[in-house]
Structure formats: structure tokens, C-alpha cells
CSV table of C-alpha atoms in Angstrom, one decimal:
chain,number,residue,atom,x,y,z
Z,1,UNK,CA,-0.2,0.2,0.1
Z,2,UNK,CA,1.5,3.2,-1.4
Z,3,UNK,CA,1.5,6.4,1.1
Z,4,UNK,CA,-0.1,9.7,-0.4
Z,5,UNK,CA,1.6,12.9,-0.1
Z,6,UNK,CA,-0.1,15.9,1.7
Z,7,UNK,CA,0.6,18.3,-0.4
Z,8,UNK,CA,1.3,21.2,1.8
Z,9,UNK,CA,1.2,25.0,0.5
Z,10,UNK,CA,3.8,27.2,1.6
Z,11,UNK,CA,2.2,30.2,2.7
Z,12,UNK,CA,3.3,33.0,0.0
Z,13,UNK,CA,4.6,36.4,-0.4
Z,14,UNK,CA,2.2,38.6,-0.1
Z,15,UNK,CA,2.9,41.1,-3.1
Z,16,UNK,CA,4.3,44.1,-2.7
Z,17,UNK,CA,2.2,47.1,-4.3
Z,18,UNK,CA,2.1,48.4,-7.2
Z,19,UNK,CA,3.3,52.2,-5.7
Z,20,UNK,CA,6.1,50.0,-4.3
Z,21,UNK,CA,7.0,47.2,-6.9
Z,22,UNK,CA,7.1,50.2,-9.8
Z,23,UNK,CA,8.9,53.0,-8.7
Z,24,UNK,CA,11.4,50.4,-6.2
Z,25,UNK,CA,14.3,51.5,-8.9
Z,26,UNK,CA,13.4,55.9,-8.0
Z,27,UNK,CA,13.6,54.6,-4.5
Z,28,UNK,CA,17.2,53.6,-4.5
Z,29,UNK,CA,17.8,56.1,-6.3
Z,30,UNK,CA,16.6,58.5,-3.6
Z,31,UNK,CA,18.2,57.2,-0.7
Z,32,UNK,CA,21.6,56.9,-2.4
Z,33,UNK,CA,21.5,60.7,-3.4
Z,34,UNK,CA,20.1,61.7,0.1
Z,35,UNK,CA,23.5,60.4,1.3
Z,36,UNK,CA,25.1,61.4,-2.0
Z,37,UNK,CA,24.1,65.6,-0.7
Z,38,UNK,CA,24.2,64.9,3.0
Z,39,UNK,CA,28.5,63.2,2.6
Z,40,UNK,CA,28.7,66.8,0.5
Z,41,UNK,CA,27.6,69.1,2.9
Z,42,UNK,CA,27.4,67.6,6.2
Z,43,UNK,CA,25.3,69.3,8.3
Z,44,UNK,CA,23.6,72.6,6.6
Z,45,UNK,CA,21.2,69.8,4.7
Z,46,UNK,CA,19.8,68.3,7.4
Z,47,UNK,CA,19.2,71.6,8.7
Z,48,UNK,CA,15.3,73.1,9.3
Z,49,UNK,CA,16.2,75.5,6.6
Z,50,UNK,CA,17.6,73.4,4.5
Z,51,UNK,CA,14.5,70.9,4.6
Z,52,UNK,CA,11.9,75.0,4.8
Z,53,UNK,CA,13.2,76.5,1.7
Z,54,UNK,CA,12.9,72.4,-0.3
Z,55,UNK,CA,9.3,72.0,0.9
Z,56,UNK,CA,8.8,74.9,-0.7
Z,57,UNK,CA,10.5,74.9,-4.2
Z,58,UNK,CA,9.1,71.5,-4.9
Z,59,UNK,CA,5.9,72.3,-5.3
Z,60,UNK,CA,6.2,74.9,-8.5
Z,61,UNK,CA,9.2,72.1,-10.2
Z,62,UNK,CA,6.1,69.4,-9.2
Z,63,UNK,CA,2.9,70.9,-11.3
Z,64,UNK,CA,5.6,72.0,-14.1
Z,65,UNK,CA,6.0,68.1,-13.8
Z,66,UNK,CA,2.7,66.7,-13.4
Z,67,UNK,CA,1.7,68.9,-16.8
Z,68,UNK,CA,4.7,67.6,-18.7
Z,69,UNK,CA,3.4,64.4,-17.7
Z,70,UNK,CA,0.3,64.5,-18.3
Z,71,UNK,CA,1.2,66.0,-22.0
Z,72,UNK,CA,3.5,62.6,-23.0
Z,73,UNK,CA,1.9,60.6,-22.4
Z,74,UNK,CA,0.4,60.4,-25.1
Z,75,UNK,CA,3.6,60.3,-26.9
Z,76,UNK,CA,3.7,63.7,-27.0
Z,77,UNK,CA,5.2,67.3,-25.0
Z,78,UNK,CA,4.9,69.7,-24.3
Z,79,UNK,CA,6.8,73.1,-24.7
Z,80,UNK,CA,4.4,75.2,-23.6
Z,81,UNK,CA,4.0,75.4,-20.3
Z,82,UNK,CA,6.1,77.6,-18.5
Z,83,UNK,CA,5.3,80.0,-21.0
Z,84,UNK,CA,1.8,79.4,-20.0
Z,85,UNK,CA,3.1,80.2,-16.6
Z,86,UNK,CA,3.7,83.3,-16.7
Z,87,UNK,CA,0.5,84.0,-18.8
Z,88,UNK,CA,-1.2,83.3,-16.1
Z,89,UNK,CA,0.5,85.1,-14.3
Z,90,UNK,CA,-0.1,88.3,-16.1
Z,91,UNK,CA,-3.2,88.7,-16.9
Z,92,UNK,CA,-4.2,87.9,-12.7
Z,93,UNK,CA,-1.2,91.3,-12.3
Z,94,UNK,CA,-2.9,93.3,-15.1
Z,95,UNK,CA,-6.0,92.7,-14.0
Z,96,UNK,CA,-5.8,93.9,-10.8
Z,97,UNK,CA,-3.8,96.9,-12.0
Z,98,UNK,CA,-6.8,97.7,-14.6
Z,99,UNK,CA,-10.7,96.8,-12.2
Z,100,UNK,CA,-9.2,96.5,-8.5
Z,101,UNK,CA,-10.5,100.5,-6.7
Z,102,UNK,CA,-8.5,100.5,-4.5
Z,103,UNK,CA,-5.5,99.3,-6.7
Z,104,UNK,CA,-3.9,95.3,-6.2
Z,105,UNK,CA,-2.4,95.7,-3.4
Z,106,UNK,CA,-6.4,96.1,-1.6
Z,107,UNK,CA,-7.7,94.3,-4.1
Z,108,UNK,CA,-11.0,92.4,-2.6
Z,109,UNK,CA,-11.4,88.8,-2.1
Z,110,UNK,CA,-14.3,89.0,-5.1
Z,111,UNK,CA,-11.8,90.6,-7.5
Z,112,UNK,CA,-8.8,88.5,-6.4
Z,113,UNK,CA,-11.3,85.5,-6.8
Z,114,UNK,CA,-12.0,86.9,-10.5
Z,115,UNK,CA,-8.5,87.6,-11.3
Z,116,UNK,CA,-8.3,83.6,-11.5
Z,117,UNK,CA,-9.9,82.7,-13.2
Z,118,UNK,CA,-8.9,84.7,-16.3
Z,119,UNK,CA,-6.2,83.4,-15.6
Z,120,UNK,CA,-7.0,79.6,-15.3
Z,121,UNK,CA,-9.3,80.5,-18.8
Z,122,UNK,CA,-6.2,82.0,-20.4
Z,123,UNK,CA,-4.3,79.4,-19.5
Z,124,UNK,CA,-7.5,77.2,-20.6
Z,125,UNK,CA,-8.2,78.5,-24.0
Z,126,UNK,CA,-3.9,77.8,-24.2
Z,127,UNK,CA,-4.9,74.3,-24.2
Z,128,UNK,CA,-7.8,73.5,-26.3
Z,129,UNK,CA,-5.6,76.0,-28.6
Z,130,UNK,CA,-2.0,72.9,-28.5
Z,131,UNK,CA,-5.3,70.0,-28.6
Z,132,UNK,CA,-6.9,71.2,-31.9
Z,133,UNK,CA,-3.6,71.8,-34.1
Z,134,UNK,CA,-2.4,69.2,-33.2
Z,135,UNK,CA,-5.5,66.6,-33.4
Z,136,UNK,CA,-7.4,68.1,-35.6
Z,137,UNK,CA,-3.9,69.2,-38.2
Z,138,UNK,CA,-1.6,66.0,-37.2
Z,139,UNK,CA,1.2,69.3,-37.0
Z,140,UNK,CA,4.0,67.0,-34.1
Z,141,UNK,CA,3.1,68.6,-30.4
Z,142,UNK,CA,6.6,70.1,-30.8
Z,143,UNK,CA,6.2,72.2,-33.3
Z,144,UNK,CA,3.0,73.6,-32.1
Z,145,UNK,CA,3.9,74.0,-28.5
Z,146,UNK,CA,6.6,75.3,-30.5
Z,147,UNK,CA,4.7,77.7,-32.0
Z,148,UNK,CA,2.5,78.8,-29.2
Z,149,UNK,CA,5.7,78.9,-27.1
Z,150,UNK,CA,6.7,81.8,-28.9
Z,151,UNK,CA,3.9,83.0,-29.3
Z,152,UNK,CA,2.3,83.5,-25.9
Z,153,UNK,CA,6.5,84.7,-24.7
Z,154,UNK,CA,6.3,87.4,-27.4
Z,155,UNK,CA,2.6,88.3,-25.9
Z,156,UNK,CA,4.2,88.2,-22.3
Z,157,UNK,CA,6.7,90.9,-23.6
Z,158,UNK,CA,4.1,92.8,-24.6
Z,159,UNK,CA,1.9,93.2,-21.9
Z,160,UNK,CA,3.7,94.0,-19.7
Z,161,UNK,CA,5.9,95.8,-22.0
Z,162,UNK,CA,9.5,93.8,-20.8
Z,163,UNK,CA,8.9,95.4,-16.3
Z,164,UNK,CA,8.2,92.6,-13.9
Z,165,UNK,CA,4.8,93.4,-11.5
Z,166,UNK,CA,4.5,93.2,-8.6
Z,167,UNK,CA,3.1,94.1,-5.3
Z,168,UNK,CA,0.0,91.0,-4.8
Z,169,UNK,CA,-2.4,91.4,-2.9
Z,170,UNK,CA,-1.5,89.1,1.3
Z,171,UNK,CA,-4.3,87.1,0.5
Z,172,UNK,CA,-2.7,85.8,-2.9
Z,173,UNK,CA,1.0,85.1,-1.7
Z,174,UNK,CA,-0.5,83.2,0.8
Z,175,UNK,CA,-1.1,80.4,-1.3
Z,176,UNK,CA,2.6,80.4,-2.7
Z,177,UNK,CA,4.7,81.7,0.6
Z,178,UNK,CA,1.6,81.1,3.6
Z,179,UNK,CA,2.3,78.1,6.1
Z,180,UNK,CA,-1.2,75.7,7.9
Z,181,UNK,CA,0.6,73.8,10.8
Z,182,UNK,CA,3.3,75.0,9.9
Z,183,UNK,CA,3.6,73.1,6.7
Z,184,UNK,CA,3.8,75.5,2.8
Z,185,UNK,CA,0.6,76.1,1.9
Z,186,UNK,CA,2.0,75.4,-1.4
Z,187,UNK,CA,2.8,72.2,-0.1
Z,188,UNK,CA,-0.3,71.0,0.4
Z,189,UNK,CA,-1.6,72.2,-3.1
Z,190,UNK,CA,1.1,70.5,-4.7
Z,191,UNK,CA,-0.2,66.9,-2.5
Z,192,UNK,CA,-4.1,67.0,-3.2
Z,193,UNK,CA,-3.2,68.4,-7.0
Z,194,UNK,CA,-1.1,64.8,-7.5
Z,195,UNK,CA,-4.4,63.1,-5.8
Z,196,UNK,CA,-6.6,64.6,-7.9
Z,197,UNK,CA,-4.2,63.5,-10.8
Z,198,UNK,CA,-4.0,59.7,-9.9
Z,199,UNK,CA,-7.5,58.9,-9.9
Z,200,UNK,CA,-7.9,61.2,-13.0
Z,201,UNK,CA,-5.4,58.9,-15.3
Z,202,UNK,CA,-5.3,55.5,-12.8
Z,203,UNK,CA,-9.9,55.9,-12.2
Z,204,UNK,CA,-11.6,57.8,-15.5
Z,205,UNK,CA,-12.4,57.0,-18.7
Z,206,UNK,CA,-10.2,59.6,-20.5
Z,207,UNK,CA,-6.8,58.5,-18.3
Z,208,UNK,CA,-7.8,54.9,-19.9
Z,209,UNK,CA,-8.6,56.9,-23.5
Z,210,UNK,CA,-5.4,58.6,-22.9
Z,211,UNK,CA,-2.8,55.0,-22.2
Z,212,UNK,CA,-4.4,53.8,-24.6
Z,213,UNK,CA,-3.6,56.3,-27.2
Z,214,UNK,CA,0.3,56.2,-26.2
Z,215,UNK,CA,0.6,52.4,-26.2
Z,216,UNK,CA,-1.6,51.8,-28.8
Z,217,UNK,CA,-2.8,54.8,-31.5
Z,218,UNK,CA,-4.4,52.4,-34.0
Z,219,UNK,CA,-6.0,50.6,-31.3
Z,220,UNK,CA,-7.4,53.2,-30.2
Z,221,UNK,CA,-8.5,54.7,-34.1
Z,222,UNK,CA,-10.0,51.6,-33.6
Z,223,UNK,CA,-11.9,51.9,-30.5
Z,224,UNK,CA,-14.2,54.5,-30.7
Z,225,UNK,CA,-12.6,56.7,-28.7
Z,226,UNK,CA,-12.5,60.9,-29.2
Z,227,UNK,CA,-9.1,61.2,-30.1
Z,228,UNK,CA,-9.8,65.3,-31.3
Z,229,UNK,CA,-11.1,65.0,-27.2
Z,230,UNK,CA,-9.1,62.8,-25.2
Z,231,UNK,CA,-5.9,65.4,-27.1
Z,232,UNK,CA,-7.5,67.9,-26.6
Z,233,UNK,CA,-8.3,67.3,-22.6
Z,234,UNK,CA,-4.8,66.7,-22.0
Z,235,UNK,CA,-3.8,69.8,-22.7
Z,236,UNK,CA,-6.0,71.8,-20.8
Z,237,UNK,CA,-4.8,69.9,-18.2
Z,238,UNK,CA,-1.6,70.7,-18.7
Z,239,UNK,CA,-2.1,74.3,-19.5
Z,240,UNK,CA,-4.3,73.3,-15.3
Z,241,UNK,CA,-1.0,72.2,-13.6
Z,242,UNK,CA,0.7,75.4,-14.8
Z,243,UNK,CA,-2.0,77.7,-13.0
Z,244,UNK,CA,-1.7,76.4,-10.5
Z,245,UNK,CA,2.3,76.7,-11.1
Z,246,UNK,CA,1.4,80.2,-11.4
Z,247,UNK,CA,-0.3,81.0,-8.3
Z,248,UNK,CA,2.6,79.7,-6.4
Z,249,UNK,CA,5.1,81.6,-7.8
Z,250,UNK,CA,2.7,84.6,-7.3
Z,251,UNK,CA,3.3,84.1,-4.0
Z,252,UNK,CA,6.6,83.2,-3.7
Z,253,UNK,CA,8.3,86.1,-5.6
Z,254,UNK,CA,4.9,88.4,-5.4
Z,255,UNK,CA,6.6,89.3,-8.4
Z,256,UNK,CA,5.3,88.7,-12.4
Z,257,UNK,CA,7.9,88.2,-15.9
Z,258,UNK,CA,7.4,87.1,-19.1
Z,259,UNK,CA,10.6,85.6,-18.6
Z,260,UNK,CA,10.3,84.1,-15.1
Z,261,UNK,CA,11.3,80.8,-14.9
Z,262,UNK,CA,12.0,79.6,-18.3
Z,263,UNK,CA,15.5,77.0,-17.2
Z,264,UNK,CA,12.6,75.4,-15.6
Z,265,UNK,CA,11.4,74.2,-18.8
Z,266,UNK,CA,13.8,71.2,-18.3
Z,267,UNK,CA,14.0,69.8,-15.4
Z,268,UNK,CA,10.3,68.9,-15.9
Z,269,UNK,CA,11.1,67.1,-18.7
Z,270,UNK,CA,13.4,65.8,-16.7
Z,271,UNK,CA,11.5,65.2,-14.0
Z,272,UNK,CA,9.3,62.8,-16.7
Z,273,UNK,CA,11.8,61.1,-17.8
Z,274,UNK,CA,13.5,60.4,-14.3
Z,275,UNK,CA,9.7,58.8,-13.3
Z,276,UNK,CA,9.4,56.8,-16.4
Z,277,UNK,CA,7.6,58.5,-18.2
Z,278,UNK,CA,6.7,57.0,-21.7
Z,279,UNK,CA,8.2,60.1,-24.7
Z,280,UNK,CA,6.3,57.3,-26.8
Z,281,UNK,CA,3.5,58.1,-24.2
Z,282,UNK,CA,2.0,54.7,-22.8
Z,283,UNK,CA,3.2,54.3,-19.5
Z,284,UNK,CA,4.0,56.4,-16.9
Z,285,UNK,CA,2.7,57.4,-13.0
Z,286,UNK,CA,2.6,59.9,-11.2
Z,287,UNK,CA,4.1,58.2,-8.2
Z,288,UNK,CA,7.0,58.0,-10.1
Z,289,UNK,CA,6.8,61.8,-11.0
Z,290,UNK,CA,6.9,62.8,-7.6
Z,291,UNK,CA,9.5,61.0,-6.6
Z,292,UNK,CA,11.4,61.9,-9.4
Z,293,UNK,CA,11.0,66.1,-8.4
Z,294,UNK,CA,12.5,64.9,-4.6
Z,295,UNK,CA,14.8,63.3,-6.4
Z,296,UNK,CA,15.5,66.5,-7.9
Z,297,UNK,CA,14.9,69.4,-5.1
Z,298,UNK,CA,17.4,67.1,-3.6
Z,299,UNK,CA,20.6,67.7,-6.2
Z,300,UNK,CA,18.8,70.5,-6.5
Z,301,UNK,CA,19.6,72.1,-2.2
Z,302,UNK,CA,22.3,70.2,-2.0
Z,303,UNK,CA,24.0,71.6,-5.0
Z,304,UNK,CA,23.0,75.1,-3.9
Z,305,UNK,CA,24.2,74.8,-0.6
Z,306,UNK,CA,28.3,73.8,-2.7
Z,307,UNK,CA,27.2,77.5,-3.5
Z,308,UNK,CA,28.0,76.1,-7.3
Z,309,UNK,CA,27.8,78.7,-10.1
Z,310,UNK,CA,23.8,78.1,-12.1
Z,311,UNK,CA,24.9,77.3,-14.6
Z,312,UNK,CA,26.2,74.4,-13.9
Z,313,UNK,CA,23.8,73.2,-11.8
Z,314,UNK,CA,21.6,73.4,-15.3
Z,315,UNK,CA,24.7,71.7,-16.7
Z,316,UNK,CA,23.9,68.8,-14.0
Z,317,UNK,CA,20.7,68.8,-15.4
Z,318,UNK,CA,21.1,68.3,-18.6
Z,319,UNK,CA,24.1,65.6,-18.4
Z,320,UNK,CA,21.4,64.1,-15.7
Z,321,UNK,CA,19.4,63.4,-18.7
Z,322,UNK,CA,22.2,61.9,-20.4
Z,323,UNK,CA,23.2,59.5,-18.1
Z,324,UNK,CA,19.4,58.2,-17.9
Z,325,UNK,CA,19.1,58.1,-21.6
Z,326,UNK,CA,22.5,55.3,-21.7
Z,327,UNK,CA,21.5,53.2,-18.3
Z,328,UNK,CA,18.0,53.2,-20.4
Z,329,UNK,CA,19.2,52.1,-24.1
Z,330,UNK,CA,22.3,49.7,-22.5
Z,331,UNK,CA,19.3,48.3,-20.1
Z,332,UNK,CA,17.5,47.7,-23.2
Z,333,UNK,CA,19.4,46.5,-25.4
Z,334,UNK,CA,20.7,43.8,-22.9
Z,335,UNK,CA,17.5,43.0,-22.3
Z,336,UNK,CA,16.6,42.1,-25.7
Z,337,UNK,CA,20.1,39.8,-25.5
Z,338,UNK,CA,18.4,38.1,-22.9
Z,339,UNK,CA,15.2,36.5,-25.0
Z,340,UNK,CA,17.2,36.3,-27.5
Z,341,UNK,CA,19.6,33.1,-25.9
Z,342,UNK,CA,15.3,33.0,-24.6
Z,343,UNK,CA,14.1,31.6,-27.4
Z,344,UNK,CA,17.9,30.0,-28.9
């Protein structure tokens, strides 16, 4: 009589949450960058003042990076995001200067709300124009947004005559420069925006269609997806993040100008790319972009503490992009070779 073997199932390990599993490499990079910046700067890097400064600066790059990410999910890009940001601030400033009865500094809450609404409407208009030109005329995203960037930048200079506009009311500046419970208001706004963006991209029909357009454009066309509608909404959302950026910049700088934050365009693209957003579309998560923004903020703060030349810091961003491209190309080549060997 044969003994019957009893198959005892080994308890399996609980699967890691997607936010950890998909971004494992980014967590390692974050830890490595933190240790490197600490080793280069010592106690200055761990000071309360440094972390407070990072908390104020991070939302600006964060909003721009999320807006850039949304435009890249279909395989496109939004080069006009900085010009749109400055346009929003300029529209708000000119409206308050022209229509606030007691002057911009003493503008009422109703006038401020109306000014913000007009600035947002200007950003939405830019997004609609970008989306329609791209979807209807089949013009590449990079050419359309390059054109709108140049147009809006020129209009910004015309509107301001090349000058800096200052003197915003305290209630408006409080959005970007104020605190609640010891935490910058802009950071609370950024956390709320990331949650909203994550819900839109992962839980709505629009988000599914956007990822579909980026991963398989041909299938999207045959799946009854309105390419025009999705593209317009995509660029409107990207412009809305530019509008949020403007509100934070107004508070922190207490001024607007046609050429503010020009160098942040490169940083926004870098953050999206570092956060594993595919430049060909179809893949990218909000969590990855947020981690990339934190990594870049740590690098920026560490380099600033070392008192490096600002142009050297800009060169560093370009160097990081080249390193990421080389590493991804190398890993892709290795993966292809391994797959070929398995087939053989």
C-alpha cells in the first residue's frame, strides 16, 4: 500500500503594492542621492532651514512636471508650459491693476477670485488651441507647442513691456508663501493636485483612453475613442497645472515677469523622464514623477548649498538626462539579448 503524500502549501509572500514594486529603482536612487548630498554638505543639508526651503521650492517643479507628464502620456510634449505659467500670472496682475478700485495691493477677495478665474481661462484657451492643432491638423506636438510657446512668450513681453509687475495682495501671496500648521500651503496644494491627477489618470475613462492612445494609437482609433476630445482634454489639464504653478510663483516671488522660470522647462522634462514616463507614450505614473521631483529637489538643494554656479547646475540637469538615456538604452539592449538567447 502506497503512502499518499500530502501537499502542504507554503504560505506565499504578500505581493508588494504597485507604488513600491513599480518604483523600486527610484527609491534606491532617492536613498543614494540623499546620502551623497549629505556627505557633500554635512549638517547643513539636514538643517530645518534647508528642508523648509525644499518644501517651498518643490511644488513649482512638481506642478510643471505633472503637467509635462500628462502631455507625454500620448507620446507628445508641452513646450509651452512655462510660457503659459507666466501668461496666467500676467493676466492676474493686469486685471487687478486695471479693475481693482483700491489698487492691486488692496484688492478684494471677489476681485482676486475673478482674476484667478480669468488667468485659468487663458490657460485653458492655450490648452484647447494646442489640442485642436495637434488632433485636427495632425501637426507634431513638439512643433505646435514650440509655436504657441514662442507666441505666448512674445505676448507676455508685449503685455508687460518687458518690466516686472509687483505688489500682489497678501491673500493671493498666501497661496504660495503662507503656512498652515507649520507646512507651506503650496505643499498642501501639491499633495491635493497629485491625488486628483492620480484619480483622473487611473480611475476615469479619459485616463484609460489617454494611456491607450500612447501605447497603441492604431487600436485607439478603432476602439471608438475620440482622439480629438482626449487630446484637447489632455492639453487643457497640462495647462491647468501651469496655472497652479503661477499661483505658487506669485506668492513666493511677489511678482510676475515674461521670462520667469525659463530653465524649469528642462527640469520638468527631466523629472517626467526620470519618473519613468515613456517619451513614446503609454506608460507613466504620478507616483514615479513625484519621486523624481523629490530626487531632483534634493540634488538642487545640495548643489546650491555647495554654492555652485547656476549655469553649472543647469549643465548638471543636461548631464543627468544623458546618463538616464544611456542607462535605459543599455538596459534595453541587455534585455533584448537575453530574450534572443532564451528563444535560441
